[in-house]
């Protein structure tokens, strides 16, 4: 199955949370309400250092995806 790179998610138990799921490596879910990230990968120390450097970019990409999706709904 081919999945899109990003998927929007929500949950009625967390009405203020807006989730973006990143389906490619490194896989994660980000809550745009507070920028908290849950990783679905196991990282060694070397990977973790590189990941920390890329986290800001990943948040930016997830936020841009969300903004573009919302614009589509508003049209």
CSV table of C-alpha atoms in Angstrom, one decimal:
chain,number,residue,atom,x,y,z
A,1,UNK,CA,0.0,0.0,0.0
A,2,UNK,CA,1.3,3.5,-0.9
A,3,UNK,CA,0.7,6.0,1.9
A,4,UNK,CA,1.0,9.8,1.6
A,5,UNK,CA,4.0,11.3,3.4
A,6,UNK,CA,1.7,13.2,5.9
A,7,UNK,CA,-1.7,12.3,7.3
A,8,UNK,CA,-3.9,14.5,9.5
A,9,UNK,CA,-5.4,13.0,12.6
A,10,UNK,CA,-7.6,14.0,15.5
A,11,UNK,CA,-9.2,12.4,18.5
A,12,UNK,CA,-12.3,13.5,20.4
A,13,UNK,CA,-10.6,12.7,23.7
A,14,UNK,CA,-8.2,15.5,22.8
A,15,UNK,CA,-10.3,18.2,21.2
A,16,UNK,CA,-7.6,20.9,21.0
A,17,UNK,CA,-4.9,18.6,19.6
A,18,UNK,CA,-4.1,18.6,15.9
A,19,UNK,CA,-2.0,15.6,14.8
A,20,UNK,CA,0.1,15.2,11.7
A,21,UNK,CA,1.4,11.7,11.1
A,22,UNK,CA,4.7,11.4,9.1
A,23,UNK,CA,4.7,7.9,7.4
A,24,UNK,CA,8.2,7.9,6.0
A,25,UNK,CA,11.5,7.4,7.9
A,26,UNK,CA,11.7,8.6,10.5
A,27,UNK,CA,8.1,7.9,11.3
A,28,UNK,CA,6.4,10.1,13.9
A,29,UNK,CA,3.3,11.9,15.1
A,30,UNK,CA,3.4,15.5,16.0
A,31,UNK,CA,0.8,17.3,18.0
A,32,UNK,CA,0.7,20.8,16.5
A,33,UNK,CA,-1.0,22.2,19.6
A,34,UNK,CA,2.3,21.9,21.6
A,35,UNK,CA,4.8,20.5,19.0
A,36,UNK,CA,5.2,17.3,21.0
A,37,UNK,CA,6.6,14.5,18.9
A,38,UNK,CA,6.2,10.8,19.3
A,39,UNK,CA,8.7,8.8,17.3
A,40,UNK,CA,7.9,5.3,15.9
A,41,UNK,CA,11.6,4.5,15.3
A,42,UNK,CA,14.4,3.3,17.6
A,43,UNK,CA,17.5,5.4,17.3
A,44,UNK,CA,21.0,4.8,18.4
A,45,UNK,CA,23.1,7.7,19.9
A,46,UNK,CA,24.5,8.6,16.4
A,47,UNK,CA,21.0,8.7,14.8
A,48,UNK,CA,19.6,10.6,17.8
A,49,UNK,CA,22.1,13.5,17.3
A,50,UNK,CA,21.3,13.8,13.7
A,51,UNK,CA,17.6,13.6,14.5
A,52,UNK,CA,17.8,16.4,16.9
A,53,UNK,CA,19.3,18.6,14.2
A,54,UNK,CA,16.4,17.7,11.8
A,55,UNK,CA,13.6,18.0,14.3
A,56,UNK,CA,13.0,21.7,13.6
A,57,UNK,CA,12.8,21.0,9.9
A,58,UNK,CA,10.3,18.2,10.5
A,59,UNK,CA,8.1,20.4,12.6
A,60,UNK,CA,8.2,23.0,9.8
A,61,UNK,CA,7.2,20.5,7.1
A,62,UNK,CA,4.4,19.1,9.2
A,63,UNK,CA,3.0,22.6,9.9
A,64,UNK,CA,3.2,23.5,6.2
A,65,UNK,CA,1.3,20.3,5.3
A,66,UNK,CA,-1.4,21.2,7.9
A,67,UNK,CA,-1.7,24.8,6.6
A,68,UNK,CA,-2.0,23.6,3.0
A,69,UNK,CA,-4.7,21.1,3.9
A,70,UNK,CA,-6.7,23.7,5.9
A,71,UNK,CA,-6.5,26.1,2.9
A,72,UNK,CA,-8.0,23.3,0.7
A,73,UNK,CA,-10.9,22.9,3.2
A,74,UNK,CA,-11.6,26.6,3.2
A,75,UNK,CA,-11.8,26.8,-0.6
